[in-house]
CSV table of C-alpha atoms in Angstrom, one decimal:
chain,number,residue,atom,x,y,z
V,1,MET,CA,4.7,48.8,15.1
V,2,SER,CA,6.1,47.5,18.3
V,3,ARG,CA,9.8,47.1,18.8
V,4,ARG,CA,9.3,43.4,19.1
V,5,ARG,CA,7.5,43.1,15.8
V,6,ALA,CA,10.1,45.3,14.1
V,7,GLY,CA,12.9,43.2,15.5
V,8,ALA,CA,11.2,40.0,14.3
V,9,LEU,CA,10.7,41.4,10.8
V,10,ALA,CA,14.4,42.5,10.7
V,11,ALA,CA,15.4,39.0,11.7
V,12,VAL,CA,13.2,37.4,9.1
V,13,GLY,CA,14.7,39.8,6.4
V,14,VAL,CA,18.3,38.9,7.5
V,15,ALA,CA,17.4,35.2,7.5
V,16,LEU,CA,15.9,35.4,4.0
V,17,LEU,CA,18.8,37.3,2.6
V,18,GLY,CA,21.3,35.0,4.3
V,19,GLY,CA,19.3,32.0,3.1
V,20,ASP,CA,19.3,33.2,-0.4
V,21,LEU,CA,23.0,33.7,-0.4
V,22,ALA,CA,23.6,30.3,1.2
V,23,THR,CA,21.3,28.6,-1.2
V,24,GLU,CA,23.2,30.1,-4.1
V,25,ARG,CA,26.6,29.2,-2.8
V,26,PHE,CA,25.8,25.8,-1.3
V,27,GLY,CA,22.8,24.9,-3.4
V,28,ALA,CA,22.8,25.9,-7.1
V,29,ASP,CA,26.5,26.7,-7.4
V,30,ALA,CA,27.4,23.5,-5.6
V,31,ILE,CA,25.8,21.3,-8.1
V,32,VAL,CA,27.4,23.0,-11.2
V,33,ASP,CA,30.8,24.0,-9.9
V,34,ALA,CA,33.4,21.4,-10.8
V,35,PRO,CA,35.6,20.1,-7.9
V,36,ASN,CA,38.7,21.3,-9.7
V,37,GLN,CA,37.2,24.7,-10.6
V,38,HIS,CA,40.1,27.3,-10.7
V,39,ARG,CA,42.5,24.7,-9.2
V,40,ALA,CA,46.0,24.5,-10.6
V,41,LEU,CA,46.6,21.0,-12.0
V,42,ALA,CA,49.7,19.0,-12.5
V,43,ALA,CA,51.5,19.8,-15.8
V,44,ALA,CA,52.9,16.2,-16.2
V,45,ALA,CA,50.9,13.0,-16.3
V,46,ALA,CA,51.2,10.3,-13.7
V,47,ALA,CA,52.6,6.9,-14.7
V,48,GLY,CA,50.3,5.4,-17.4
V,49,GLU,CA,48.2,8.5,-17.6
V,50,ARG,CA,47.8,10.8,-20.6
V,51,PHE,CA,46.1,14.1,-21.2
V,52,VAL,CA,43.7,14.8,-24.1
V,53,ALA,CA,42.4,18.2,-25.0
V,54,VAL,CA,38.7,18.4,-25.6
V,55,GLY,CA,36.1,21.1,-26.1
V,56,PRO,CA,34.7,23.7,-26.5
V,57,PRO,CA,34.6,24.7,-23.7
V,58,ALA,CA,38.3,23.8,-23.5
V,59,ALA,CA,39.3,21.2,-21.0
V,60,ARG,CA,42.1,18.7,-20.5
V,61,LEU,CA,41.0,15.2,-19.6
V,62,ALA,CA,43.2,12.7,-17.8
V,63,VAL,CA,42.8,9.2,-19.2
V,64,GLU,CA,44.4,5.8,-18.8
V,65,LEU,CA,44.1,2.8,-21.0
V,66,VAL,CA,44.2,-0.7,-19.4
V,67,GLU,CA,45.0,-3.2,-22.1
V,68,PRO,CA,44.1,-6.9,-22.1
V,69,ALA,CA,46.8,-9.5,-22.8
V,70,ALA,CA,45.5,-10.3,-26.3
V,71,ALA,CA,43.8,-8.1,-28.9
V,72,PRO,CA,40.8,-6.4,-27.2
V,73,ARG,CA,37.3,-7.8,-27.8
V,74,ALA,CA,36.0,-4.2,-27.4
V,75,THR,CA,36.8,-0.9,-25.6
V,76,ILE,CA,34.8,0.0,-22.5
V,77,PHE,CA,35.0,3.5,-21.0
V,78,VAL,CA,34.8,3.4,-17.2
V,79,LEU,CA,33.3,6.5,-15.7
V,80,HIS,CA,33.3,7.5,-12.0
V,81,GLY,CA,30.7,9.3,-9.9
V,82,ILE,CA,30.4,12.9,-9.0
V,83,ARG,CA,33.3,14.4,-7.0
V,84,ASP,CA,35.3,11.2,-7.5
V,85,HIS,CA,38.1,10.2,-9.8
V,86,LYS,CA,39.1,7.4,-12.1
V,87,GLU,CA,41.5,5.6,-9.7
V,88,HIS,CA,38.5,4.5,-7.6
V,89,LEU,CA,37.3,2.4,-10.5
V,90,ARG,CA,40.6,0.7,-11.3
V,91,HIS,CA,39.3,-2.7,-10.0
V,92,TRP,CA,36.6,-2.5,-12.8
V,93,ALA,CA,39.3,-1.7,-15.4
V,94,ASP,CA,41.4,-4.6,-14.2
V,95,GLU,CA,38.5,-7.0,-14.3
V,96,LEU,CA,37.5,-5.9,-17.8
V,97,SER,CA,41.1,-6.3,-19.0
V,98,ARG,CA,41.3,-9.8,-17.6
V,99,ALA,CA,38.0,-10.6,-19.5
V,100,GLY,CA,39.6,-9.4,-22.8
V,101,TYR,CA,38.4,-5.8,-23.0
V,102,ARG,CA,40.4,-2.6,-23.2
V,103,ALA,CA,39.3,-0.3,-20.4
V,104,VAL,CA,39.6,3.4,-20.6
V,105,LEU,CA,39.6,5.1,-17.2
V,106,VAL,CA,38.6,8.8,-17.5
V,107,ASP,CA,38.7,11.6,-15.0
V,108,SER,CA,35.6,13.6,-16.2
V,109,ARG,CA,36.0,17.3,-16.7
V,110,GLY,CA,36.6,19.1,-13.5
V,111,HIS,CA,37.4,15.8,-11.6
V,112,GLY,CA,40.6,14.1,-10.6
V,113,HIS,CA,43.5,15.3,-12.8
V,114,SER,CA,41.2,16.8,-15.4
V,115,SER,CA,40.5,20.5,-15.9
V,116,GLY,CA,37.1,22.1,-16.3
V,117,ASP,CA,35.0,24.6,-14.4
V,118,TRP,CA,31.4,23.3,-14.8
V,119,LEU,CA,29.4,20.1,-14.5
V,120,THR,CA,26.7,19.3,-17.0
V,121,TYR,CA,25.6,15.9,-15.8
V,122,GLY,CA,26.4,14.1,-19.0
V,123,VAL,CA,25.7,16.7,-21.7
V,124,GLN,CA,29.2,18.0,-22.3
V,125,GLU,CA,30.9,15.0,-20.9
V,126,SER,CA,29.3,12.7,-23.5
V,127,ARG,CA,30.7,15.0,-26.2
V,128,ASP,CA,34.1,14.7,-24.5
V,129,LEU,CA,33.9,10.9,-24.8
V,130,SER,CA,33.3,11.2,-28.5
V,131,GLU,CA,36.3,13.4,-28.8
V,132,LEU,CA,38.3,10.8,-26.8
V,133,VAL,CA,37.4,8.0,-29.2
V,134,ASP,CA,38.8,10.1,-32.0
V,135,ALA,CA,41.9,11.3,-30.2
V,136,LEU,CA,42.8,7.8,-28.9
V,137,HIS,CA,42.2,6.3,-32.4
V,138,LEU,CA,39.9,3.7,-31.0
V,139,GLU,CA,38.3,1.3,-33.4
V,140,GLY,CA,35.9,-1.6,-33.0
V,141,PRO,CA,33.0,-2.0,-30.6
V,142,ILE,CA,32.9,0.6,-27.9
V,143,GLY,CA,30.9,0.6,-24.7
V,144,VAL,CA,30.4,2.8,-21.6
V,145,MET,CA,30.0,1.8,-18.0
V,146,GLY,CA,29.3,4.5,-15.4
V,147,ILE,CA,28.6,4.9,-11.8
V,148,SER,CA,26.1,7.6,-10.7
V,149,TYR,CA,27.3,10.8,-12.4
V,150,GLY,CA,29.3,8.6,-14.9
V,151,ALA,CA,26.0,6.7,-15.6
V,152,ALA,CA,24.4,10.0,-16.6
V,153,THR,CA,27.2,10.5,-19.1
V,154,ALA,CA,26.9,6.9,-20.4
V,155,ILE,CA,23.1,7.5,-21.0
V,156,GLU,CA,23.8,10.6,-22.9
């Protein structure tokens, strides 16, 4: 085998190994690792925000209720997209509140001020919403509105 061919084969081997490691770190891991994975989160809630424990797997979700002026017609969960947080959908919560609905802004697990290491694209997150309904003692009609990743949760 010529030196040139041996060098080319070695380069291909290094590229394949490096590509495999890069694919794992920036491909598969990137789509399941939560943005807040292993990040220390604030112990205290921001103004108007509260934390609700959910799971298993255990997580602490940051939520905020935006109440209408009169008794709510229904409660609508407002869910953000991937790698986003609830504050970016505040305008929707305000509009829903003006229309007579209670809006619940939620930082999905591993996003915003919520803990959690893994993303499940709606599977675990929908279970979290069921737990939120119980923990927040919500009664009456309940709806879910989601953008992108939040829509996957809404569908589940």
